[in-house]
Short mmCIF file of C-alpha atoms in Angstrom, two decimals:
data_model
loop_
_atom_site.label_atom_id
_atom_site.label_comp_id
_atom_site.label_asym_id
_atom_site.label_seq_id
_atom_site.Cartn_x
_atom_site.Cartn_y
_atom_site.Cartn_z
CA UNK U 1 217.06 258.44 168.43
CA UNK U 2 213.54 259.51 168.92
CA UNK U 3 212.31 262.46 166.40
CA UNK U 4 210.64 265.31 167.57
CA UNK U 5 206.95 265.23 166.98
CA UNK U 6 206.68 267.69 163.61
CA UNK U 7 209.48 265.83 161.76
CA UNK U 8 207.84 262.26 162.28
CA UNK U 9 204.77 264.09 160.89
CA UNK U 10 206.83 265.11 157.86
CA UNK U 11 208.19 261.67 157.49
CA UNK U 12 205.34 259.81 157.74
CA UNK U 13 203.45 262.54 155.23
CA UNK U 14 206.15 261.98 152.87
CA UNK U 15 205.83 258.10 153.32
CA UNK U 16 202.07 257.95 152.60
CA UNK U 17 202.74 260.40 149.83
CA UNK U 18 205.51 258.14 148.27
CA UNK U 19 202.59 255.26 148.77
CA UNK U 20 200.11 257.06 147.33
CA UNK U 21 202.03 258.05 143.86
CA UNK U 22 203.21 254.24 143.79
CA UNK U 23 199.27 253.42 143.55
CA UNK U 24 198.19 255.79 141.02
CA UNK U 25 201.27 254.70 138.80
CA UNK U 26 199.94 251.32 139.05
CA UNK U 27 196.08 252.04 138.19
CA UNK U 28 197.84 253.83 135.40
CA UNK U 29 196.89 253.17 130.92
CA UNK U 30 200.20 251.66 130.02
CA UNK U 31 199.39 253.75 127.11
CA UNK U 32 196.61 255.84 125.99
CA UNK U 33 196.51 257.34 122.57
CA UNK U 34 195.63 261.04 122.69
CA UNK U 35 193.18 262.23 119.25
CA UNK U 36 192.09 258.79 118.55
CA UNK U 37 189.47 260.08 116.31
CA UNK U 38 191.58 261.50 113.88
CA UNK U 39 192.60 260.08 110.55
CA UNK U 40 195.76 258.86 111.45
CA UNK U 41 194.95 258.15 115.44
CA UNK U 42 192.43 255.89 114.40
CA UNK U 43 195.52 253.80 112.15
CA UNK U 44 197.80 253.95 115.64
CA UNK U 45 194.42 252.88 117.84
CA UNK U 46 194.42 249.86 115.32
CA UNK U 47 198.10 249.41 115.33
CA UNK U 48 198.37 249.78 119.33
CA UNK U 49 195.23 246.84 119.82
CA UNK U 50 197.80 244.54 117.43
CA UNK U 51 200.42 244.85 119.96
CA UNK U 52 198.14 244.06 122.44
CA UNK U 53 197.43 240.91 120.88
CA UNK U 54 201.13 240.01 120.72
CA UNK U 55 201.55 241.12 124.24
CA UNK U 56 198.96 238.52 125.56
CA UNK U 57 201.67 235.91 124.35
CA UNK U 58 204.43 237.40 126.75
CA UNK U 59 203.02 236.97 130.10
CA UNK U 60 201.84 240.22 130.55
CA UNK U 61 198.86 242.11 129.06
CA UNK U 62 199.00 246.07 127.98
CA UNK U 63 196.40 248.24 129.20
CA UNK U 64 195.13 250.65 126.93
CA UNK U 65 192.72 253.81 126.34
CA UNK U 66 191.83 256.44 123.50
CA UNK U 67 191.32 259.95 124.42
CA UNK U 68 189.53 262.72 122.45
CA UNK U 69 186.61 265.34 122.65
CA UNK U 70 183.78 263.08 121.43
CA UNK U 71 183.26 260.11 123.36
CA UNK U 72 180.39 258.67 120.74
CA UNK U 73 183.70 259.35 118.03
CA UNK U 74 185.74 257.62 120.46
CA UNK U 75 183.26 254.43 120.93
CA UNK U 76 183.19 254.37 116.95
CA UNK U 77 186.78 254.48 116.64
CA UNK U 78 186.95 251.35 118.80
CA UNK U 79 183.91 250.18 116.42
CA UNK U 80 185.99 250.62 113.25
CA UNK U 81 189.36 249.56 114.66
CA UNK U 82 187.37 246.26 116.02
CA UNK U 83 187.12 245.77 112.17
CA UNK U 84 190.35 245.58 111.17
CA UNK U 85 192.66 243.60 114.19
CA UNK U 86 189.67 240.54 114.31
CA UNK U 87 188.62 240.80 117.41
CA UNK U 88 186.30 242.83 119.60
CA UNK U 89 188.03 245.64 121.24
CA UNK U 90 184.88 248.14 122.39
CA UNK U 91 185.52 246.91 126.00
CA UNK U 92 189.42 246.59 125.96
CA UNK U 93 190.28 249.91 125.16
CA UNK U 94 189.15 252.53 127.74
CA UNK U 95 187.74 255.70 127.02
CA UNK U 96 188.68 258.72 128.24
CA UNK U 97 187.25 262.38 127.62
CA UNK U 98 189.67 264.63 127.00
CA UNK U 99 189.74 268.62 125.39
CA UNK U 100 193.36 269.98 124.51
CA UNK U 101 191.74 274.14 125.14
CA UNK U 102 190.87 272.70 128.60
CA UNK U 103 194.61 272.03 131.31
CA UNK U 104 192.64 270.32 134.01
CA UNK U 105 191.45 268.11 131.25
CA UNK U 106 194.30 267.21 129.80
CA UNK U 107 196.12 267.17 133.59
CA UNK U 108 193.78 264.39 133.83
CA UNK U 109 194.11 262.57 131.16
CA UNK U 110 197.74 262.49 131.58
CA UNK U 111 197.21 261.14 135.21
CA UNK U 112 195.70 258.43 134.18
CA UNK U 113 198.72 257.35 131.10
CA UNK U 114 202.24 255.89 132.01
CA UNK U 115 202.93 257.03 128.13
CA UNK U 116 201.12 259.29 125.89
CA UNK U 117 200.80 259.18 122.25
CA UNK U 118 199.63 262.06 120.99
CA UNK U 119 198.01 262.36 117.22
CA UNK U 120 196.59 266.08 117.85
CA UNK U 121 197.83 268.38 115.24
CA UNK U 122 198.64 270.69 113.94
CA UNK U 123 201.29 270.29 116.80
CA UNK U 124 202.21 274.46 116.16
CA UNK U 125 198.43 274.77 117.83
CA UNK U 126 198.23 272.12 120.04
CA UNK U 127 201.41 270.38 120.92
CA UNK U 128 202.39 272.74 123.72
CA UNK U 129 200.24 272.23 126.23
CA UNK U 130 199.85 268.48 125.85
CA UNK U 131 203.40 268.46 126.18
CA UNK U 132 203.00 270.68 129.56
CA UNK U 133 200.45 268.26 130.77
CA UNK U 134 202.08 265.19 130.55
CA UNK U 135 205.45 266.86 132.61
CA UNK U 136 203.23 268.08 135.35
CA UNK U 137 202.09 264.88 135.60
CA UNK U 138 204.94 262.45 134.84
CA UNK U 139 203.35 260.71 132.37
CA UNK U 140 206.37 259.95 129.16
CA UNK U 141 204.94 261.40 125.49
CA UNK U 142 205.67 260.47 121.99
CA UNK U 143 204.28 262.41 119.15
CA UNK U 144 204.07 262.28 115.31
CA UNK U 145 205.13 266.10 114.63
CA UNK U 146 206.95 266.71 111.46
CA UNK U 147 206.89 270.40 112.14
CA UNK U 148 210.61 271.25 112.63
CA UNK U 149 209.94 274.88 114.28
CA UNK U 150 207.68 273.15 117.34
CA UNK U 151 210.55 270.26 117.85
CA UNK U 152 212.57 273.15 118.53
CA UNK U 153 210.89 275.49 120.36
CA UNK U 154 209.76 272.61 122.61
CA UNK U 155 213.13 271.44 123.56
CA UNK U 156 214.19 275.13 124.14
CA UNK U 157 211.29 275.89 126.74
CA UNK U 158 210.89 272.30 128.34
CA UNK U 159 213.83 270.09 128.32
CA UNK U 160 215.04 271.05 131.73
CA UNK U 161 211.96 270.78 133.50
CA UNK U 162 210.73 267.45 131.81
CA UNK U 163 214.42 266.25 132.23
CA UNK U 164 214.09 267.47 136.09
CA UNK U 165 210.57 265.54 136.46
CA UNK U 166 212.13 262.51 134.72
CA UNK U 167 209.62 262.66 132.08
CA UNK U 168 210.57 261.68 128.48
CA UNK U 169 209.27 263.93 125.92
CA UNK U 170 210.45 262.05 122.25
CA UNK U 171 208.92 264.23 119.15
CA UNK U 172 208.77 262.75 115.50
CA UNK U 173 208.53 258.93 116.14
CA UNK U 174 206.77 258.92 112.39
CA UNK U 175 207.61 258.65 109.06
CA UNK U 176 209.12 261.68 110.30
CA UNK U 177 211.86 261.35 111.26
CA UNK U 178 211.73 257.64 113.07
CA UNK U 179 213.43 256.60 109.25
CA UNK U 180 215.67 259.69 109.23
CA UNK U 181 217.50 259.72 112.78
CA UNK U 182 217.34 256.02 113.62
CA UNK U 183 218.49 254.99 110.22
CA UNK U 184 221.62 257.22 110.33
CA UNK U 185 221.95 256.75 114.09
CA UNK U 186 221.99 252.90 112.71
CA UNK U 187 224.63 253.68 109.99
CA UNK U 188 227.09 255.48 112.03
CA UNK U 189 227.21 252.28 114.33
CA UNK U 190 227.32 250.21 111.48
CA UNK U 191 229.91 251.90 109.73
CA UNK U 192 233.83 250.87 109.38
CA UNK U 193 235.81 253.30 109.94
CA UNK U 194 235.16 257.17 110.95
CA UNK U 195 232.17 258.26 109.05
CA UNK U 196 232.02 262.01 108.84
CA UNK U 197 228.88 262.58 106.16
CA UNK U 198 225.58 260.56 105.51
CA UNK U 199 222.87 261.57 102.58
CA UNK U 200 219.40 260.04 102.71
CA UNK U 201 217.00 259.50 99.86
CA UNK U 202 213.32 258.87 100.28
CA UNK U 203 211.59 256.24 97.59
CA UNK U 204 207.97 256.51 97.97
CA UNK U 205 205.83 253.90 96.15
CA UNK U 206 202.33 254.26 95.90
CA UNK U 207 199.89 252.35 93.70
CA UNK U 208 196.11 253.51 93.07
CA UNK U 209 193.93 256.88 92.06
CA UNK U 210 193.00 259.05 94.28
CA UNK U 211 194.41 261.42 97.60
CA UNK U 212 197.23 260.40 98.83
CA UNK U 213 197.46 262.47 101.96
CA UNK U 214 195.04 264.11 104.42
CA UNK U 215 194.05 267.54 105.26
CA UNK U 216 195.64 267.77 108.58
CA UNK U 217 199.02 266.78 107.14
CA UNK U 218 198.65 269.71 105.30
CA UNK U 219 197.98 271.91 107.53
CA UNK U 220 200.87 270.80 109.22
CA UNK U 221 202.88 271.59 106.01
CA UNK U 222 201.19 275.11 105.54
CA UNK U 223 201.89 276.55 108.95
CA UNK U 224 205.78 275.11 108.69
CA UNK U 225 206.32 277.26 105.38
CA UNK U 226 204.51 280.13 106.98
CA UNK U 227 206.55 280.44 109.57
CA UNK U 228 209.94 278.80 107.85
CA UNK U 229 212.46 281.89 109.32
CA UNK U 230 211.65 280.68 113.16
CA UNK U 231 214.83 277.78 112.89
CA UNK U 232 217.21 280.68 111.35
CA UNK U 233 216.79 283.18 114.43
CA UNK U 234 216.68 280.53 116.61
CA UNK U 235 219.93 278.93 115.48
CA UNK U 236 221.91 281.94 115.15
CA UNK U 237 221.72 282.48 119.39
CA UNK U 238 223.63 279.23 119.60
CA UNK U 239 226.64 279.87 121.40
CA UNK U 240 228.35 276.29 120.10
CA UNK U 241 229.33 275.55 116.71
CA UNK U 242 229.13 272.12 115.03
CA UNK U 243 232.80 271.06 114.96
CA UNK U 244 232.69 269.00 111.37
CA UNK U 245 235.11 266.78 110.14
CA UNK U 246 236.19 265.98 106.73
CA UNK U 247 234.83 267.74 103.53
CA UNK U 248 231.89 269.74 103.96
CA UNK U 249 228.91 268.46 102.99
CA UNK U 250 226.98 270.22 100.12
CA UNK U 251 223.37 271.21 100.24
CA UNK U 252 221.46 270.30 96.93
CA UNK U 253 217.97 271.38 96.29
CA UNK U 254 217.02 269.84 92.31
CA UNK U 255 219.80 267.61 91.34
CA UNK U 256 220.39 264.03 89.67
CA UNK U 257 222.35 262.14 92.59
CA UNK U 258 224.85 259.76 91.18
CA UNK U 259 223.75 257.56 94.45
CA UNK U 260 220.32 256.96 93.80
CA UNK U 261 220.67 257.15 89.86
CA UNK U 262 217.82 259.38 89.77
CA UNK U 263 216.67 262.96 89.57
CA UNK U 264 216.24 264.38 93.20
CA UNK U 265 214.96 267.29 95.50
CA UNK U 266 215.73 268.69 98.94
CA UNK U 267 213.04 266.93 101.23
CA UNK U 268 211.05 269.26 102.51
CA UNK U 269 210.49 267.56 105.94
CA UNK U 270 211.65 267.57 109.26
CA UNK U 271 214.18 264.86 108.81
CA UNK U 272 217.24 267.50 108.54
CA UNK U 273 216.42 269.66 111.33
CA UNK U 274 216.18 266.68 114.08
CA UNK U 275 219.25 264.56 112.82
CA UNK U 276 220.93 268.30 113.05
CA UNK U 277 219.33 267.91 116.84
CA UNK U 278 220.78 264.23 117.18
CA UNK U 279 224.13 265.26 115.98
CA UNK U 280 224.32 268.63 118.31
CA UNK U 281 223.79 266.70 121.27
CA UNK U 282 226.17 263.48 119.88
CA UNK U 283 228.99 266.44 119.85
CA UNK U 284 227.64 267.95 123.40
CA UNK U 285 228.59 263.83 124.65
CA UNK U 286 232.14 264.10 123.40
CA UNK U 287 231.55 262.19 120.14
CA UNK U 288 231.87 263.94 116.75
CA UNK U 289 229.01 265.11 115.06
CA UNK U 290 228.18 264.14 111.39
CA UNK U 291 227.01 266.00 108.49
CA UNK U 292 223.35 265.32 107.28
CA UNK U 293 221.35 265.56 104.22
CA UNK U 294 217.75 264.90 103.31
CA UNK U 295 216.12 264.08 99.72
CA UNK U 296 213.60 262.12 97.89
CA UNK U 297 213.72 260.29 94.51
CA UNK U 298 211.87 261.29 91.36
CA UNK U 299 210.24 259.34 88.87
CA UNK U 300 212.50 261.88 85.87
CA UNK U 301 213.32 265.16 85.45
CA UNK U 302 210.22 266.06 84.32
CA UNK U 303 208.46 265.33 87.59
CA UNK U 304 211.21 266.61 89.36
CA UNK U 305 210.39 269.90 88.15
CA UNK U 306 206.41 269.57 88.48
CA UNK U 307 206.85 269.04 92.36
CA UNK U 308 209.88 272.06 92.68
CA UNK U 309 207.55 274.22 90.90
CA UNK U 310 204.58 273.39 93.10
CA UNK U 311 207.09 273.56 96.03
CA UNK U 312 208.11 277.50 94.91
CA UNK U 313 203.90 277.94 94.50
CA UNK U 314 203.50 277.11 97.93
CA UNK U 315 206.58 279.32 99.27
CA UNK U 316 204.90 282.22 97.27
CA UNK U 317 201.79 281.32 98.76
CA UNK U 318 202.12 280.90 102.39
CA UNK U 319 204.99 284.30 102.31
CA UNK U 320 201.50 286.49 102.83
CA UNK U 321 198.62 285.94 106.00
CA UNK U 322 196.02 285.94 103.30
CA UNK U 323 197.53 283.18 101.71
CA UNK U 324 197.80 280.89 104.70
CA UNK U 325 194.59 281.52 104.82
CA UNK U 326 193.46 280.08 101.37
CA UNK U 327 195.63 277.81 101.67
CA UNK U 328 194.02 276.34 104.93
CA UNK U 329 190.48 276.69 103.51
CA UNK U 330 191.85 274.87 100.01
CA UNK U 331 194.02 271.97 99.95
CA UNK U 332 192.53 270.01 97.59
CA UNK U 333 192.48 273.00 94.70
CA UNK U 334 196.68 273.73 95.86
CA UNK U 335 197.78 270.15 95.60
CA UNK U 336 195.61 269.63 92.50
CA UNK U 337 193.74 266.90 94.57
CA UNK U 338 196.55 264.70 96.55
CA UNK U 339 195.26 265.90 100.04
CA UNK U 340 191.72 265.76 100.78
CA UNK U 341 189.59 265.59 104.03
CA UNK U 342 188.93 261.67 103.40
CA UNK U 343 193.01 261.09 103.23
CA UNK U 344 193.65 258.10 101.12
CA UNK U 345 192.02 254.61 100.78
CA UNK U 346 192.91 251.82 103.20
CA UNK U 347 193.14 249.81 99.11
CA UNK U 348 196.28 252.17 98.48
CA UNK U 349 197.42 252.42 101.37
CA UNK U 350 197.61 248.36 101.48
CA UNK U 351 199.30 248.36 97.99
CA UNK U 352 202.06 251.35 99.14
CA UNK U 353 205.52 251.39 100.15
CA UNK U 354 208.36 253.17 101.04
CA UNK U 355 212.08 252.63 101.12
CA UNK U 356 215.38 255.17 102.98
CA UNK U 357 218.49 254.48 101.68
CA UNK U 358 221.20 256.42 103.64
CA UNK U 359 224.92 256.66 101.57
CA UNK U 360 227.67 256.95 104.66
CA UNK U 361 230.77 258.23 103.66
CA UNK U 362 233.99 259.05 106.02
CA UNK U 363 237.63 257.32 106.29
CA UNK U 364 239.22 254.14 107.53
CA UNK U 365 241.78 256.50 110.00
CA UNK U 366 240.38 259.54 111.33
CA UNK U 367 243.58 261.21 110.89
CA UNK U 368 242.46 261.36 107.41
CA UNK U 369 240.03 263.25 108.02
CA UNK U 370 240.91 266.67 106.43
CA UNK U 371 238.31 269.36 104.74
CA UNK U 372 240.42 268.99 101.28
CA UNK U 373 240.44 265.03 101.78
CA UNK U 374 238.24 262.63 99.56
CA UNK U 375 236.71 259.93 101.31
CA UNK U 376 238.13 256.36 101.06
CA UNK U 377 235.30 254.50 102.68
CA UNK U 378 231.38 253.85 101.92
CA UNK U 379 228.29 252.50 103.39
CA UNK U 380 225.16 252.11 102.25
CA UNK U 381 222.60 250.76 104.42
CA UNK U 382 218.37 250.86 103.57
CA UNK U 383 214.86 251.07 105.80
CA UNK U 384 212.32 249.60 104.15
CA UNK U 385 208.44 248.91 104.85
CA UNK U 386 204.90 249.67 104.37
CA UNK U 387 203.17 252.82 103.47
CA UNK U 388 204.96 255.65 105.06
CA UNK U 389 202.63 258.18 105.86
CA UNK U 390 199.96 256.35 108.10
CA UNK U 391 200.93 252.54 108.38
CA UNK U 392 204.34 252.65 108.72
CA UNK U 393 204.01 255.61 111.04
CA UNK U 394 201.61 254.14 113.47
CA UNK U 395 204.14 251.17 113.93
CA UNK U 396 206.48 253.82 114.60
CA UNK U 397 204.33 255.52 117.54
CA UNK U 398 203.36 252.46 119.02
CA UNK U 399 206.84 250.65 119.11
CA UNK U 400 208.24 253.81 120.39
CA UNK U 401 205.81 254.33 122.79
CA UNK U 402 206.41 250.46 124.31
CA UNK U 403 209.96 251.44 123.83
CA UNK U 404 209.52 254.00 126.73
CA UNK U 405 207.16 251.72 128.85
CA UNK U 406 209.27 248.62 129.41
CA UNK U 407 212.88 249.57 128.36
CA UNK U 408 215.31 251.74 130.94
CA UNK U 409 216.60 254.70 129.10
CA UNK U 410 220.01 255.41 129.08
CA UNK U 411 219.55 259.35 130.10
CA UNK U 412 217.09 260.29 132.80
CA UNK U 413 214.59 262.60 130.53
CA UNK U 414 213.92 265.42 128.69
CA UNK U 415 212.80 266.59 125.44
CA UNK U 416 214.65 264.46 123.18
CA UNK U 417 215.10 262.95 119.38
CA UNK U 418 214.77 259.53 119.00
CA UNK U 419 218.09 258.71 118.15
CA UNK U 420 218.80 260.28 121.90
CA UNK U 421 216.31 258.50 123.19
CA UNK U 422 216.71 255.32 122.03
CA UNK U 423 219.96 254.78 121.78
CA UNK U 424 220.86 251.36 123.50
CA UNK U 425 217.48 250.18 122.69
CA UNK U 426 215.69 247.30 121.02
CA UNK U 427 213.76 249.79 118.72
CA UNK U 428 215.07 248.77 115.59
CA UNK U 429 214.97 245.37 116.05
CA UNK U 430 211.21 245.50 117.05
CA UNK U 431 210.50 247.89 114.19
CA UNK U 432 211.34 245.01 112.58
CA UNK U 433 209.40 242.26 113.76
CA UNK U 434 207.02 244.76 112.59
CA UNK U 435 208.06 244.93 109.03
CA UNK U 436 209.92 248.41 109.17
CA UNK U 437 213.62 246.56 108.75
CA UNK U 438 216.88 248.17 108.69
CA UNK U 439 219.83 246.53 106.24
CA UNK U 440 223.24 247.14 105.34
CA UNK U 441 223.27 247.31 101.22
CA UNK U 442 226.96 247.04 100.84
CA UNK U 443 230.92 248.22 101.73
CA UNK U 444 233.11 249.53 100.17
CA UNK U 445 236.20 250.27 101.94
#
């Protein structure tokens, strides 16, 4: 049947368009890393060119770019990260000038990037319209936020319309909260039986004088306690309860855990709020959600109560504008020198660690499974590897990032936790090729 003359128009306009966004995929970065110049960008740049390395070996090569305001900071980055993956990497990596106060800059940049990895923080100031950019134009993003009220309010205002464009949006694929929801998303399918609570414990190792932390981590941290009540409002317009099983969980905040054998404190990160995420939308699938809590080890009591002191300081502290405002203008003098605008040596960094070890308990019969009822079954599983804060969490971003390039997804898009994300994956198992390895510790049934 012969169409009239306007409709073949339309179908051969929609055929050349179809061509058309076929060929710029294809000219597409596999992956270009967005604020490359930054402390911790220039640790994922280095991380990223690695990758590339091992790609080589697998029949097909990566192409790759760094993105930022400064393209003679952008040329040195490539300089400095040339230094540390031995080999020459100026020409590999692509440059592209990009401003995140400018949309048609960033629409561009995003045109040109099957996945983004963005290092631009704080993410409260510039995560939002990065994360706009890259929906508009289809490009997949992976961030390093540990700021819990941006996860939120970013899901909230974009999940249908990235999950529309079939554009995945994964927040926190760092040290937060990569460890966090992977490792319990890891010991619920490990577990035997019906596991209805999990409690985490961060051990941080690391060795050497000096900062341990840089400034733009903690400005990150600043404008999270300034604006802690966002989460509470937020929460309280959900229409769905969490339907928990078992006892309830109890929230601790200075305690010694009979688990770790140490004193302990309620960690302060994100690693609660997007488990709490994870589990919401594991109940939402028809599976039962589990109870979560988050805390890191102390050497003793005594420095238990040096950091929950300096923890209340900081509450006072960032309660008031003007002190938000000190605090922004004086990290080192607030965290008596651990953050500082030169972050930490790549000498500690090398000699640092970290360890998760996640205690699962629940029952070998769900029936069981009362409020009153004491657990009959437990798990304990570990993630170890390298220093947490900037070599670890580069891994993270990159193998996340390749996660979304070469793996199909099991849900078409959106804004989404990793544990979403990656479920059905081979995530954890190339976190560990990278030396990021999850383990069960023992059973005990």
């Amino acid at each position: 049947r012969r169409l009239p003359g306007f409709s073949r128009l339309a179908l051969n306009a929609k055929r050349v368009l179809a061509s058309e966004s076929r060929r710029m995929a294809a000219e597409r970065f596999d992956v270009v890393v967005f604020g490359a110049t930054g402390f911790t960008g220039q640790f994922v740049v280095e991380d990223l060119a690695r990758c590339c390395t091992e790609g080589r070996t697998r029949s097909s090569n990566l192409t790759w770019a760094i993105a930022g305001r400064n393209r003679q900071k952008l040329e040195a980055c490539l300089a400095e990260a040339s230094k540390h993956v031995d080999r020459d990497v100026t020409s590999e990596g692509k440059i592209i000038v990009a401003d995140v106060s400018k949309e048609e800059s960033l629409n561009d940049m995003c045109r040109q990037a099957k996945v983004l990895i963005s290092c631009v923080g704080p993410y409260r100031f510039f995560g939002e319209p990065v994360v706009k950019a890259c929906i508009a134009q289809s490009c997949h993003y992976v961030d390093i936020c540990g700021e819990p009220q941006v996860l939120e309010n970013i899901q909230n205002k974009y999940h249908s319309a990235a999950e529309e464009a079939g554009v995945h949006i994964v927040q926190t694929c760092g040290f937060d909260s990569i460890p966090a929801d992977m490792g319990v998303a890891y010991t619920i399918d490990q577990f035997p039986g019906f596991v209805t609570q999990i409690e985490s414990y961060h051990n941080l190792k690391s060795v050497g004088k000096g900062a341990g932390i840089h400034t733009g981590t903690w400005s990150s941290l600043i404008h999270s306690l300034a604006n802690r009540n966002e989460l509470r409002s937020k929460r309280s317009k959900l229409s769905t309860p969490f339907e928990w099983q078992g006892p309830r969980l109890q929230r601790k905040s200075l305690f010694f855990s009979n688990d770790a054998h140490r004193w302990s404190l309620l960690f302060p990160g994100s690693d609660a709020a997007v488990v709490r995420t994870s589990q919401r939308s594991r109940q939402d699938s028809g599976k039962h959600p589990v109870q979560y809590g988050a805390y890191i080890i102390m050497q003793n009591f005594f420095a238990a109560m040096i950091i929950a002191l300096w923890g209340f300081m900081l509450f006072l502290v960032t309660s008031t504008k003007w002190g938000v405002r000190f605090a922004d203008k004086h990290p080192g003098l607030l965290s008596f020198g651990s953050f500082s605008e030169e972050g930490p040596s790549r000498e500690k960094l090398s000699k640092s660690s970290f360890s998760t070890t996640f205690y699962a308990r629940g029952f070998k019969d769900q029936s069981a499974a009362h409020k009153s009822a004491k657990p009959d079954v437990l798990l304990v599983t570990r993630l170890s590897g390298p220093e947490c804060g900037y070599i670890a969490t580069s891994s993270m971003a990159v193998q996340s990032a390749l996660t979304l390039l070469r793996e199909k997804l099991t849900n078409k898009g959106g804004v989404l936790t990793p544990a979403v994300a990656f479920q059905n994956t081979d995530l954890i198992s190339n976190l560990g090729k990278q030396g990021i390895k999850f383990s069960i510790v023992s059973k005990k049934e």
